[in-house]
PDB file of C-alpha atoms in Angstrom:
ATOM      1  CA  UNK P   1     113.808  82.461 140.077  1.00  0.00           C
ATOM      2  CA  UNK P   2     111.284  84.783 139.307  1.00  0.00           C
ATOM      3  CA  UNK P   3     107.923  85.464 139.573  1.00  0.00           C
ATOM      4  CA  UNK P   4     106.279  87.150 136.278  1.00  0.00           C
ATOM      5  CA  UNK P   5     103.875  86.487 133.775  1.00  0.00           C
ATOM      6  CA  UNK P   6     104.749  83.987 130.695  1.00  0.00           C
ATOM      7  CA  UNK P   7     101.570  83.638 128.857  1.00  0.00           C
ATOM      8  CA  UNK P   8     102.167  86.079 126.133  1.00  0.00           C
ATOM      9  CA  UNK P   9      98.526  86.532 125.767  1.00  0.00           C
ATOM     10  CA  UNK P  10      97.921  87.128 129.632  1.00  0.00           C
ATOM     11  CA  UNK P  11     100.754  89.755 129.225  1.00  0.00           C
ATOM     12  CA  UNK P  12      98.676  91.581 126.168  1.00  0.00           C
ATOM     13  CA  UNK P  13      95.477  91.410 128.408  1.00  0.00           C
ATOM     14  CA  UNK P  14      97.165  92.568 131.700  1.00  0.00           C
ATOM     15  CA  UNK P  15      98.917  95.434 129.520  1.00  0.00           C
ATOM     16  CA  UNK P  16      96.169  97.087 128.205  1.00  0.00           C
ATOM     17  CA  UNK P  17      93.724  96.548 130.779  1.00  0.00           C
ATOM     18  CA  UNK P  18      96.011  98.800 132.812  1.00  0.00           C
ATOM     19  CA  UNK P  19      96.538 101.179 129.961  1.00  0.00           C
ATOM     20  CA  UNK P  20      92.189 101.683 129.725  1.00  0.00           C
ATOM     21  CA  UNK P  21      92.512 102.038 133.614  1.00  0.00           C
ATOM     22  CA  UNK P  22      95.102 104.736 133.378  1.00  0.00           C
ATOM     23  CA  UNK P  23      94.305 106.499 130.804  1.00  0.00           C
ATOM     24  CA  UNK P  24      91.833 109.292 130.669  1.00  0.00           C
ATOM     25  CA  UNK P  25      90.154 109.204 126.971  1.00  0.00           C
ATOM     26  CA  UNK P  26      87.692 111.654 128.467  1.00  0.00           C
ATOM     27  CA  UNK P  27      88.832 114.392 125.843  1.00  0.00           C
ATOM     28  CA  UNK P  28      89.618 112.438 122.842  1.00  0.00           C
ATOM     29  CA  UNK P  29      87.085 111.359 120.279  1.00  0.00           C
ATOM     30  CA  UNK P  30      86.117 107.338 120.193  1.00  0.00           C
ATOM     31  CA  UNK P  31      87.545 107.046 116.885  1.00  0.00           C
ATOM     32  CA  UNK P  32      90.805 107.769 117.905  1.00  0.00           C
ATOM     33  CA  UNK P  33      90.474 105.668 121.018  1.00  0.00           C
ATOM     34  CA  UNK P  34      92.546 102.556 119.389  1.00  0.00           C
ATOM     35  CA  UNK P  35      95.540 104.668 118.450  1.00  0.00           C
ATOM     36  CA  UNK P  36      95.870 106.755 121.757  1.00  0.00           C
ATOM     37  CA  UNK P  37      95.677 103.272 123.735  1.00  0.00           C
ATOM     38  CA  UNK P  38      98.770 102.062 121.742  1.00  0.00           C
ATOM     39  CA  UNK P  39     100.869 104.942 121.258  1.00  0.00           C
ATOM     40  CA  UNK P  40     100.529 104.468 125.404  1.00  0.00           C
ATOM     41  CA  UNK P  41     101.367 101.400 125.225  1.00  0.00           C
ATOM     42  CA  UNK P  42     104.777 102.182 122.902  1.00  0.00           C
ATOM     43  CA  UNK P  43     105.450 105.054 125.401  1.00  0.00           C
ATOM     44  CA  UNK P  44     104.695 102.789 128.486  1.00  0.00           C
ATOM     45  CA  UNK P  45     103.208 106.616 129.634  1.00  0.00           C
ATOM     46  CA  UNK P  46      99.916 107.196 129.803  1.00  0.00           C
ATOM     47  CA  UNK P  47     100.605 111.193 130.612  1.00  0.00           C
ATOM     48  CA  UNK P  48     101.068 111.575 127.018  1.00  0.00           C
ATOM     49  CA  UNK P  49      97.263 111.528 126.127  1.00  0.00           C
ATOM     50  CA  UNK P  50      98.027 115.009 127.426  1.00  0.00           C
ATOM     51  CA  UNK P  51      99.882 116.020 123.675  1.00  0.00           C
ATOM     52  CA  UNK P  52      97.624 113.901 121.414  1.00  0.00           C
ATOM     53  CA  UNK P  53      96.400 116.507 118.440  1.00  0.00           C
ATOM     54  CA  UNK P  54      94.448 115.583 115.573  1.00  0.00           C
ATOM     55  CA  UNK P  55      92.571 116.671 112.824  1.00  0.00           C
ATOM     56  CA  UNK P  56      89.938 114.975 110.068  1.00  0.00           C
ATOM     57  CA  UNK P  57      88.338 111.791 110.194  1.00  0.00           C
ATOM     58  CA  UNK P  58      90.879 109.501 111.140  1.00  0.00           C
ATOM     59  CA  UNK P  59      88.499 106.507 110.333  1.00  0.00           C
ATOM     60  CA  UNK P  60      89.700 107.459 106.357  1.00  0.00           C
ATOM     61  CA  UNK P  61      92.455 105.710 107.269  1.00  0.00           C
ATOM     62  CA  UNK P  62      91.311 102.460 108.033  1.00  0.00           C
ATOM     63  CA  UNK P  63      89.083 102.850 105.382  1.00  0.00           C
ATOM     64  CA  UNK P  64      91.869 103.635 102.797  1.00  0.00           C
ATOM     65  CA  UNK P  65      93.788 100.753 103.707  1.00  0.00           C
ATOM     66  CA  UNK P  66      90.611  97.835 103.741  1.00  0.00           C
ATOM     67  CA  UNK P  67      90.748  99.428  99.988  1.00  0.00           C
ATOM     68  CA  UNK P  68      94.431  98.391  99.421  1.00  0.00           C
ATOM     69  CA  UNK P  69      96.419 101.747 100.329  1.00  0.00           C
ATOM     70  CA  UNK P  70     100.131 101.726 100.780  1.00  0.00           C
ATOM     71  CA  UNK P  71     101.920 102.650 103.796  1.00  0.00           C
ATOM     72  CA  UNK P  72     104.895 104.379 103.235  1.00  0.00           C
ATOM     73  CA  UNK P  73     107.012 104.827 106.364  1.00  0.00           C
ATOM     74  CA  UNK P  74     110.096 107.261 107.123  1.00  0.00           C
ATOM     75  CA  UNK P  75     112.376 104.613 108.741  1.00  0.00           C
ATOM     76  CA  UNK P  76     112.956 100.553 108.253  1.00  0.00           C
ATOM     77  CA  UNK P  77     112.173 100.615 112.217  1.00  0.00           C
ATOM     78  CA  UNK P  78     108.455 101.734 111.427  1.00  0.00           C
ATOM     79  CA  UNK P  79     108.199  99.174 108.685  1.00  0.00           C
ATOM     80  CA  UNK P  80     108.981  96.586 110.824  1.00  0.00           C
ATOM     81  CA  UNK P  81     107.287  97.227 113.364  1.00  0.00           C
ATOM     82  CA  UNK P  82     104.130  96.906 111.275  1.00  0.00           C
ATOM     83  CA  UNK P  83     102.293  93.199 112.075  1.00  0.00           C
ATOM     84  CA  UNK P  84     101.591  92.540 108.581  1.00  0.00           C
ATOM     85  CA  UNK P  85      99.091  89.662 108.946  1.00  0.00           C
ATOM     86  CA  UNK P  86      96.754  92.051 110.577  1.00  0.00           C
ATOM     87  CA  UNK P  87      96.610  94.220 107.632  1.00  0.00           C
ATOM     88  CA  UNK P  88      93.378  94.335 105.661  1.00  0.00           C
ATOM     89  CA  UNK P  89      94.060  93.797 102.069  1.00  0.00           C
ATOM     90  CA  UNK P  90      98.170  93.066 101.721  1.00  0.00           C
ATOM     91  CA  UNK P  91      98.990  96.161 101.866  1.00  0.00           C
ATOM     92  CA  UNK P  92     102.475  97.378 100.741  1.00  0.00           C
ATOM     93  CA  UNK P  93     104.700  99.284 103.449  1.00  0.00           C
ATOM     94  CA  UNK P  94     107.109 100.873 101.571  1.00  0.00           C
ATOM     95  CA  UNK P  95     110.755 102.378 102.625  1.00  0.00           C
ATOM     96  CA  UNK P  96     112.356 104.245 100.309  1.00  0.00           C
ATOM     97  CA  UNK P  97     114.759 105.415 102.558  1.00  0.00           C
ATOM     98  CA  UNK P  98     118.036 102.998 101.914  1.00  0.00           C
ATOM     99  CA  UNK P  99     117.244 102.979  98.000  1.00  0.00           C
ATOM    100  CA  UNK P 100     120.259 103.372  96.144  1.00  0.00           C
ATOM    101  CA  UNK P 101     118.998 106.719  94.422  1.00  0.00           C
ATOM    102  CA  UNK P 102     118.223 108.534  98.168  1.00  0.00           C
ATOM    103  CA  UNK P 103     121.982 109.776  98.973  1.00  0.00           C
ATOM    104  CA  UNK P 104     122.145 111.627  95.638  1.00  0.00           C
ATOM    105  CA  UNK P 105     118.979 112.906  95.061  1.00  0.00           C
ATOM    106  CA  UNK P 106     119.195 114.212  98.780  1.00  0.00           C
ATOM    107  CA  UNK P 107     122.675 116.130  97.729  1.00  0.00           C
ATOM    108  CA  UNK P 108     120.308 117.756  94.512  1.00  0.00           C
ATOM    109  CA  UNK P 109     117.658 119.031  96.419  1.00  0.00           C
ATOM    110  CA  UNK P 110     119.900 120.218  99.675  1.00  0.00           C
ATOM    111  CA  UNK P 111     118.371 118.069 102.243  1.00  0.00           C
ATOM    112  CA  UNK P 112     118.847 115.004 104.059  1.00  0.00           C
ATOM    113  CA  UNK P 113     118.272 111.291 103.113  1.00  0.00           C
ATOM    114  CA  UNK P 114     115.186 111.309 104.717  1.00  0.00           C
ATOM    115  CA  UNK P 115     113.959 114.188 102.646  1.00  0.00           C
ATOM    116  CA  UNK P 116     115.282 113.030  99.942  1.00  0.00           C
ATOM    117  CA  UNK P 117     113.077 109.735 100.593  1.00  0.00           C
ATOM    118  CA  UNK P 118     109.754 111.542 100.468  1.00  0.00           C
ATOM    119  CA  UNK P 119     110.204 112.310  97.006  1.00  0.00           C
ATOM    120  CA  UNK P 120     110.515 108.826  95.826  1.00  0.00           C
ATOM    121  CA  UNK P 121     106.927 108.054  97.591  1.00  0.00           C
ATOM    122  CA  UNK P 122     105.430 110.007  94.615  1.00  0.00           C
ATOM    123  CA  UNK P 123     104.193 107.088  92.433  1.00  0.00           C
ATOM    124  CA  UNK P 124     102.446 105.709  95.852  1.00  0.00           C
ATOM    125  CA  UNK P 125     101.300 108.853  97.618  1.00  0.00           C
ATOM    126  CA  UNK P 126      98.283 109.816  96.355  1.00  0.00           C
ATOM    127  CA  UNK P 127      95.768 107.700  98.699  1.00  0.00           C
ATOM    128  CA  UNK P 128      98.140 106.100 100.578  1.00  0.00           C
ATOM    129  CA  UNK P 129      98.487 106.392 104.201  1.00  0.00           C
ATOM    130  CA  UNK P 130     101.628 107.665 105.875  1.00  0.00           C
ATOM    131  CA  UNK P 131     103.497 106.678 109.076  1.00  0.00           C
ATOM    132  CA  UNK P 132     106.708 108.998 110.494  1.00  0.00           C
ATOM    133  CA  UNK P 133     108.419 107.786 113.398  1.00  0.00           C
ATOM    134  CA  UNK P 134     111.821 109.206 113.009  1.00  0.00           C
ATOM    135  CA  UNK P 135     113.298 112.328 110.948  1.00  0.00           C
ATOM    136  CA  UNK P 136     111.301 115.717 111.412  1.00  0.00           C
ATOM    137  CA  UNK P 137     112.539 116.683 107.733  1.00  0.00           C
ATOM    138  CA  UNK P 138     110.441 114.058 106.366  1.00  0.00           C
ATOM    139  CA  UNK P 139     107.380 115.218 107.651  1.00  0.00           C
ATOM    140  CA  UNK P 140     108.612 118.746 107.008  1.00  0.00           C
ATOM    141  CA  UNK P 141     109.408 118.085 103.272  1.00  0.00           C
ATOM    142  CA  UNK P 142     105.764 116.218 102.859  1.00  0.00           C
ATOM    143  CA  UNK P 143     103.845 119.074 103.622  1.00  0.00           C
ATOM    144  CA  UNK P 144     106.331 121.284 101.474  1.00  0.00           C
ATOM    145  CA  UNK P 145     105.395 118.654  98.338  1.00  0.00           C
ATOM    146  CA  UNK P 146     101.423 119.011  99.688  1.00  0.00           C
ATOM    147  CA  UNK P 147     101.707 122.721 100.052  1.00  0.00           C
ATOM    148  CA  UNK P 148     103.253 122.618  96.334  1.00  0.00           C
ATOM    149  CA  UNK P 149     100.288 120.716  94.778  1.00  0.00           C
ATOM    150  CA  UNK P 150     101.838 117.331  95.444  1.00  0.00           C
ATOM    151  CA  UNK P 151      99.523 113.974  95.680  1.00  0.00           C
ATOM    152  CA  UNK P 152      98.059 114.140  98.782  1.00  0.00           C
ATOM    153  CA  UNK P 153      97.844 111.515 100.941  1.00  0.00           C
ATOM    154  CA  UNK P 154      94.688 109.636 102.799  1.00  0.00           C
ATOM    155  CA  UNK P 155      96.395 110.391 106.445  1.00  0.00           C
ATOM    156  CA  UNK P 156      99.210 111.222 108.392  1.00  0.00           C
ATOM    157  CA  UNK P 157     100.472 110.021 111.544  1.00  0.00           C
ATOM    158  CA  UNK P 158     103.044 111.794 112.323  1.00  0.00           C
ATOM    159  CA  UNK P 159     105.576 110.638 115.960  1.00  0.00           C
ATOM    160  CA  UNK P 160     108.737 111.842 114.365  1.00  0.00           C
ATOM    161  CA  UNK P 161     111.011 112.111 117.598  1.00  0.00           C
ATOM    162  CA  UNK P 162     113.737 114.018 119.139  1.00  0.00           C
ATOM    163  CA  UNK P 163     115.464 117.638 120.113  1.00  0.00           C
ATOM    164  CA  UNK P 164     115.493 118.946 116.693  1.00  0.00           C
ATOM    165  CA  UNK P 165     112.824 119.849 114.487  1.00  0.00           C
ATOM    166  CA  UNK P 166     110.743 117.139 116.262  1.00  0.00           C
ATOM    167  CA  UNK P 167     108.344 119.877 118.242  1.00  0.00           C
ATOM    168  CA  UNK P 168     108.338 121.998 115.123  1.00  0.00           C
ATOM    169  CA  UNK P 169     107.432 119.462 112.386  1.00  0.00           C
ATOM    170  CA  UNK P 170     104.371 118.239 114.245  1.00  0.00           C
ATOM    171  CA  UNK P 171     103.289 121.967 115.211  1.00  0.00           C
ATOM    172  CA  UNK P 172     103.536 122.433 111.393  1.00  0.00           C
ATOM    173  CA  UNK P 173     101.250 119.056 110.668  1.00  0.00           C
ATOM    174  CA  UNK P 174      98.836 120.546 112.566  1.00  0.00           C
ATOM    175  CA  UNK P 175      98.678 124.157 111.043  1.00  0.00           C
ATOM    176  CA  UNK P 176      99.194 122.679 107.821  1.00  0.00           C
ATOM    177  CA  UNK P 177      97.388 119.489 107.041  1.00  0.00           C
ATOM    178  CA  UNK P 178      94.457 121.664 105.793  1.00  0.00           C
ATOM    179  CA  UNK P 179      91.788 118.772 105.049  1.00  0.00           C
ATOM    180  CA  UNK P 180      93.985 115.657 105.374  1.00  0.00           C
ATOM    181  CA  UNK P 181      93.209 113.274 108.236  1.00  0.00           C
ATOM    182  CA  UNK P 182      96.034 113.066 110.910  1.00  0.00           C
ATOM    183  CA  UNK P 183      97.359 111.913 114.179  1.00  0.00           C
ATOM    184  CA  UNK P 184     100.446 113.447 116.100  1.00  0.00           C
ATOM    185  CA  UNK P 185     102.113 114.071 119.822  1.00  0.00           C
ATOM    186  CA  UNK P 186     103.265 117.508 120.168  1.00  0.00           C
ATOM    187  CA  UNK P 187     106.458 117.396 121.820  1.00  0.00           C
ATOM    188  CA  UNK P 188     109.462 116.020 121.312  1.00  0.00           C
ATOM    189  CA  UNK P 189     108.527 112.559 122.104  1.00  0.00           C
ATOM    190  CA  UNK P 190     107.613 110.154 119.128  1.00  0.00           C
ATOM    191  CA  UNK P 191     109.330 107.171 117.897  1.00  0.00           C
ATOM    192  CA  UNK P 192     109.205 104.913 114.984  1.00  0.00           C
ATOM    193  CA  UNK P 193     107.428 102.420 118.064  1.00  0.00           C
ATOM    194  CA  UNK P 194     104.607 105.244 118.315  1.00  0.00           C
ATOM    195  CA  UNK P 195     104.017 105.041 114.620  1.00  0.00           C
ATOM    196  CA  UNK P 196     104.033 101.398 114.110  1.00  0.00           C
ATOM    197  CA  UNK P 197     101.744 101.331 116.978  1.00  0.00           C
ATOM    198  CA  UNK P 198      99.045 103.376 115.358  1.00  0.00           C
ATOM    199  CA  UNK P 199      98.968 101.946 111.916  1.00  0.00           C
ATOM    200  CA  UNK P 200      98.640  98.701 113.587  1.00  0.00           C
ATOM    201  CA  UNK P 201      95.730 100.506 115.651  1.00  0.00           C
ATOM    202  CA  UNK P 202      94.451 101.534 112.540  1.00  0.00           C
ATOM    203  CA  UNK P 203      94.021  97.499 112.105  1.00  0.00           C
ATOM    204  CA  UNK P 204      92.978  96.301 115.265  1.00  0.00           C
ATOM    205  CA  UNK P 205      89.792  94.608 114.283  1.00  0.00           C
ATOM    206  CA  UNK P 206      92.079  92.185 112.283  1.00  0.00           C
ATOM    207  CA  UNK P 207      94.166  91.014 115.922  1.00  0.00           C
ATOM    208  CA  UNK P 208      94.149  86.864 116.073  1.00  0.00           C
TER     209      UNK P 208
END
């Protein structure tokens, strides 16, 4: 009935050969070349190149997790969206958000769930590379526990989306990272899509 594209492999090709066409990397450093191309792709938008900010060597990233790092992720929606046969060495992707401990510790410490969440990554965070796609106040409360002498992480990438906070927590990843490695889209655009896409950037050489 109609006429479109079924190989699922001609798709991939076709996609991102349009993406390199549209896209002007002209400004952004090669190393961060894999990410931009898929956080593109997960915005379908290649306009946002625009907002890409970084700081560090992002390549500590990929590095960190060919060593074994965890990912710890804000939201179930970045976990899954995580291809995890493409990562390097099993690597763990961790959600502590819907442990049973997160409602009530978020009530102790005044803050939401996804706060709340952040401080359960503690046995994991020191090394380990982290992917926000959703709640501002995670990213927020990370660089609180950083600025507070907290374990500090190997990167950030940081798409946390929407109205509130969204803008504000990724201006504040950028003043505040101080020497750790990160990747963000100022604005209020982000998604848990946008953060899945660039950890599985992150493993791109490991695509079948």
């Amino acid at each position: 009935m109609f006429d479109y594209i079924r190989d699922p492999m001609a798709i991939y090709a076709a996609s991102f050969k349009a993406i390199r066409e549209e896209t002007d990397l002209t400004n952004i450093p090669e190393s961060l070349h894999a990410i931009t191309l898929r956080v593109v792709h997960a915005a379908g938008n290649p306009d946002v190149v625009e907002n890409i900010a970084w700081g560090g060597d992002i390549t500590k990233a990929a590095d960190a997790l060919k060593q074994g790092a965890p990912i710890l992720c804000d939201a179930e929606m970045v976990s899954h969206g995580i291809i995890r046969r493409r990562l390097p060495a099993e690597n763990d992707v961790i959600c502590t958000l819907n442990m049973d401990s997160t409602p009530n510790l978020a009530k102790q410490i005044g803050n939401t769930r996804s706060a709340a969440a952040v401080e359960l990554w503690e046995p994991w965070l020191d090394g380990a590379v982290v992917a926000i796609g959703n709640a501002p106040t995670t990213l927020f409360y990370l660089l609180e526990k950083i600025a507070a002498g907290g374990p500090k992480p190997a990167a950030i990438l940081g798409f946390p989306v929407g109205f509130i906070g969204a803008a504000e927590s990724k201006e504040a990843l950028i003043t505040h990272a101080g020497d750790i490695p990160f990747v963000t889209l100022r604005g209020r655009l982000g998604g848990s899509a946008m953060a899945a896409a660039a950890i599985n950037a992150l493993c791109a050489e490991n695509e079948e």
